[in-house]
Structures are given as C-alpha cells and as structure tokens.
XYZ file of C-alpha atoms in Angstrom:
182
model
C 107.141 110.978 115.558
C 109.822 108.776 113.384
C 107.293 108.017 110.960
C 106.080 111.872 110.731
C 109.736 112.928 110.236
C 110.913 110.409 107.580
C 107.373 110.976 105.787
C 108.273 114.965 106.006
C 111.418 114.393 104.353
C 110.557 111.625 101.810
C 106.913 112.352 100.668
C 105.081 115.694 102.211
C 101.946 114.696 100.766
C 102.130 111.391 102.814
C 102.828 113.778 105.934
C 100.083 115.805 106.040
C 98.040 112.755 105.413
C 99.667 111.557 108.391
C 99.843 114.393 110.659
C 95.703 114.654 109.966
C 95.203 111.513 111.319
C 97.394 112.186 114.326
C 95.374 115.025 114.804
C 92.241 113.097 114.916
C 94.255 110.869 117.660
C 94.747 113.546 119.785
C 90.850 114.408 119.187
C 89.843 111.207 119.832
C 91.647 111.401 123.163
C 89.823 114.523 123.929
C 93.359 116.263 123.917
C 94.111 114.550 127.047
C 98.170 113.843 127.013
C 97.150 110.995 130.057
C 94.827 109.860 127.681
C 97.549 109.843 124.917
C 100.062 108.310 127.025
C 97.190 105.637 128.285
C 95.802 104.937 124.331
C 99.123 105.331 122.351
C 102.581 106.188 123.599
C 102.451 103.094 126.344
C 102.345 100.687 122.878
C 105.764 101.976 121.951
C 108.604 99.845 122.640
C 111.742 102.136 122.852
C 114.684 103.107 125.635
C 113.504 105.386 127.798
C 115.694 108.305 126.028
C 113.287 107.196 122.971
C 109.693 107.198 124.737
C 110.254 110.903 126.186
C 111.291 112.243 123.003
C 107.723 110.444 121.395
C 106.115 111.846 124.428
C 107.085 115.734 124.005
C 106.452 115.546 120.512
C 102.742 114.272 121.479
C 102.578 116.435 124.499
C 103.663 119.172 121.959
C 100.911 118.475 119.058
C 98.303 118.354 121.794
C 99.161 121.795 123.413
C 99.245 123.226 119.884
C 95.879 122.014 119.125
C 94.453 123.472 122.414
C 96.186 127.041 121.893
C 94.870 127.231 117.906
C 91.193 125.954 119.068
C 91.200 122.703 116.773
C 90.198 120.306 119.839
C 87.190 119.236 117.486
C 88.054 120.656 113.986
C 90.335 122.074 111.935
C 94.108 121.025 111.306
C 97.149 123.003 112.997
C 98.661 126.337 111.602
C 102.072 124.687 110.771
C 100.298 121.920 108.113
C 97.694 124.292 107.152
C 100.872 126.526 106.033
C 102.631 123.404 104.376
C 99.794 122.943 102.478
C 99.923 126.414 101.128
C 103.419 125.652 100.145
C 102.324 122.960 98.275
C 99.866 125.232 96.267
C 102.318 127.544 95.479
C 104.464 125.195 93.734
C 101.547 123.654 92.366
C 100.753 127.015 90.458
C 104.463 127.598 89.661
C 104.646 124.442 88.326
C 101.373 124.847 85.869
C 103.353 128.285 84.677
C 106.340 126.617 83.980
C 107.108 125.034 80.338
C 109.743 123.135 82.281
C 106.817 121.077 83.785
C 104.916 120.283 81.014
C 104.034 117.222 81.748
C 103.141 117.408 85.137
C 100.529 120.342 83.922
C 98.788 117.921 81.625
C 98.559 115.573 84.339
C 96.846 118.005 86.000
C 94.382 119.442 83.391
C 93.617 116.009 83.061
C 91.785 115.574 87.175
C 90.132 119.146 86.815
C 86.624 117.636 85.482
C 86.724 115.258 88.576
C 88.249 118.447 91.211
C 85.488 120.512 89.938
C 82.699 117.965 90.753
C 84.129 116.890 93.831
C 84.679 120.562 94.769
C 80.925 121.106 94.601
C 80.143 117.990 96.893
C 83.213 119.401 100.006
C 82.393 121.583 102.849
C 83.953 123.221 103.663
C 85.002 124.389 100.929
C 89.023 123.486 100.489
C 91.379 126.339 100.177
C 92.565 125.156 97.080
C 92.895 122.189 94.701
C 96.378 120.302 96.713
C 93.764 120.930 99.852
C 90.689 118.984 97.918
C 93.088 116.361 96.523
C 94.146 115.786 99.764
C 91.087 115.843 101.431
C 89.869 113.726 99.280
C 92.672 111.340 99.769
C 92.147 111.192 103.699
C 88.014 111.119 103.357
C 88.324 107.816 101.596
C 91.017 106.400 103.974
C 88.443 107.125 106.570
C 85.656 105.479 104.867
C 87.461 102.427 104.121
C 88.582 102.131 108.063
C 84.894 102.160 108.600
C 84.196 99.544 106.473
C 82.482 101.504 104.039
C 81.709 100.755 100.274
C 83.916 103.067 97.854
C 82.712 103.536 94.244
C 84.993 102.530 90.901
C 84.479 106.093 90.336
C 85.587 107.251 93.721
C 88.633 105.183 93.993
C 89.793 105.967 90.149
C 89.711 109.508 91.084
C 91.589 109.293 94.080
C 94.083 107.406 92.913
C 94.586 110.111 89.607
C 94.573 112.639 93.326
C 97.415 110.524 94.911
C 99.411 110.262 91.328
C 99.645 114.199 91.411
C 100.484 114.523 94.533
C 103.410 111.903 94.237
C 104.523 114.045 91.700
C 103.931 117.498 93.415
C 105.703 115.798 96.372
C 108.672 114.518 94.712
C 109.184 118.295 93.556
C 108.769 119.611 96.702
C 111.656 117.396 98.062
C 113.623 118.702 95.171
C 112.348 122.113 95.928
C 113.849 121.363 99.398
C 117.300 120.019 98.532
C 117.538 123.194 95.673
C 117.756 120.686 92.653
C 113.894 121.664 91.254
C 115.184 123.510 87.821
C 118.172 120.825 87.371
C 114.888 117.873 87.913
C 112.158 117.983 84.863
C-alpha cells in the first residue's frame, strides 16, 4: 500500500506495473483475504494502526476484484481507466509541437509496437497498454527464469524510456505545470 501510493505519485507507469502484479497476488491467493493475510500481510512489520490500514487496502483490492469478475483475468476498472488517461496524454502529446521530442521518441518504437502488436492477445487497447504489457510480460518471464532475447530486452527498454517520459508528464499533468514543462 506505501509502495503503491508513492509509485502513484512519483511514476504512474511504475504503478500500474505494480498494482498488476498485486493483482496477480490476490489471484494467486484465490482472492482469499485469510489467504492474503496468511501469504502476505503477516510479513509486514508495522504498529498495529499500520497493519490494519495495509489490511483494508488488501481486503479492499480483493473485494473489487470479486465485484468486477477479474478473480482469474483482467485488471480492475480504476487502472484500466488510468491507463486510458495515460493514452490520452499520449495522443495530446504527439499533437503538440510543444512535445516534439517526446513524439520522435515515439515514432521511433512504432516498427517494434506494430510487430509486437501482432504477436499480443488480447489485443491491447492501445499502444501505453502494449508498452506496458510488454513491460510486465518480460518481468514475468525473467521471475521464471526464462531466457529474454537482445531483441526483446532492447525493445522493452525503448517501452520503459517512453513511459518514463509519458510518466513524468503525467505528474506534471497532475501538479498543473505540463505547458510551463517541455
């Protein structure tokens, strides 16, 4: 919970990432808060005042997966909608000759979002939903022990340079200091 708020405020790119794989927690704990408590919260080491606050916000993220139906798929309304904020300044920032450069950055990754768009199902939303799909596919690999390409990794790291930068305007978005920020 302190990580997911500090990584809201600092780098919303790094909280979705985040709040996926707490999703997949909660999954892998069947949505079962005495499963939570059992697998995750009981590793904390906080004051009590602390370790209930961790515990609603848990007990919170589960319930909200069992009322939208993502117990085995799918990621919760609220990040699904931060994501689609994230698009939107994407595509006002690519119309914008105030953001030049971060446009050419972009045009830049399209040959490698266009063949990794034809490789993802489902299909992604929209390019800041394949970047960061992408992102969180190859952190799973790599937990597995898997073998990631040069190819693979170059392209997700061009993915996570974007979305530094997307993020960064976001947070200035956020503050009202985007137009004064180039």
């Amino acid at each position: 919970m302190f990580t997911a708020r500090q990584k809201k405020r600092d780098n919303i790119a790094e909280y979705i990432l985040y709040m996926w794989q707490v999703e997949d927690l909660i999954r892998a704990n069947k949505c079962d808060m005495n499963n939570v408590r059992e697998s995750i919260i009981k590793k904390y080491d906080l004051p009590l005042e602390q370790l209930k606050e961790v515990e609603d916000w848990w007990d919170n993220l589960t319930e909200m997966m069992k009322i939208e139906k993502k117990e085995s798929a799918g990621h919760l309304q609220i990040l699904i909608n931060t994501v689609n904020e994230l698009n939107t300044l994407h595509g006002e920032m690519l119309n914008d000759p105030r953001h030049l450069n971060y446009k050419i950055q972009f045009e830049g990754i399209i040959p490698l979002l266009k063949e990794l768009e034809h490789k993802t199902e489902p299909k992604p939303s929209n390019d800041i939903e394949l970047m960061l799909s992408a992102l969180y596919n190859t952190f799973l690999l790599k937990l597995k022990g898997e073998k990631i390409s040069d190819a693979t990794n170059n392209a997700v790291k061009s993915f996570a340079a974007i979305l530094a930068h997307l993020s960064k305007k976001y947070r200035h978005e956020q503050d009202g200091t985007l137009n004064n920020d180039n």
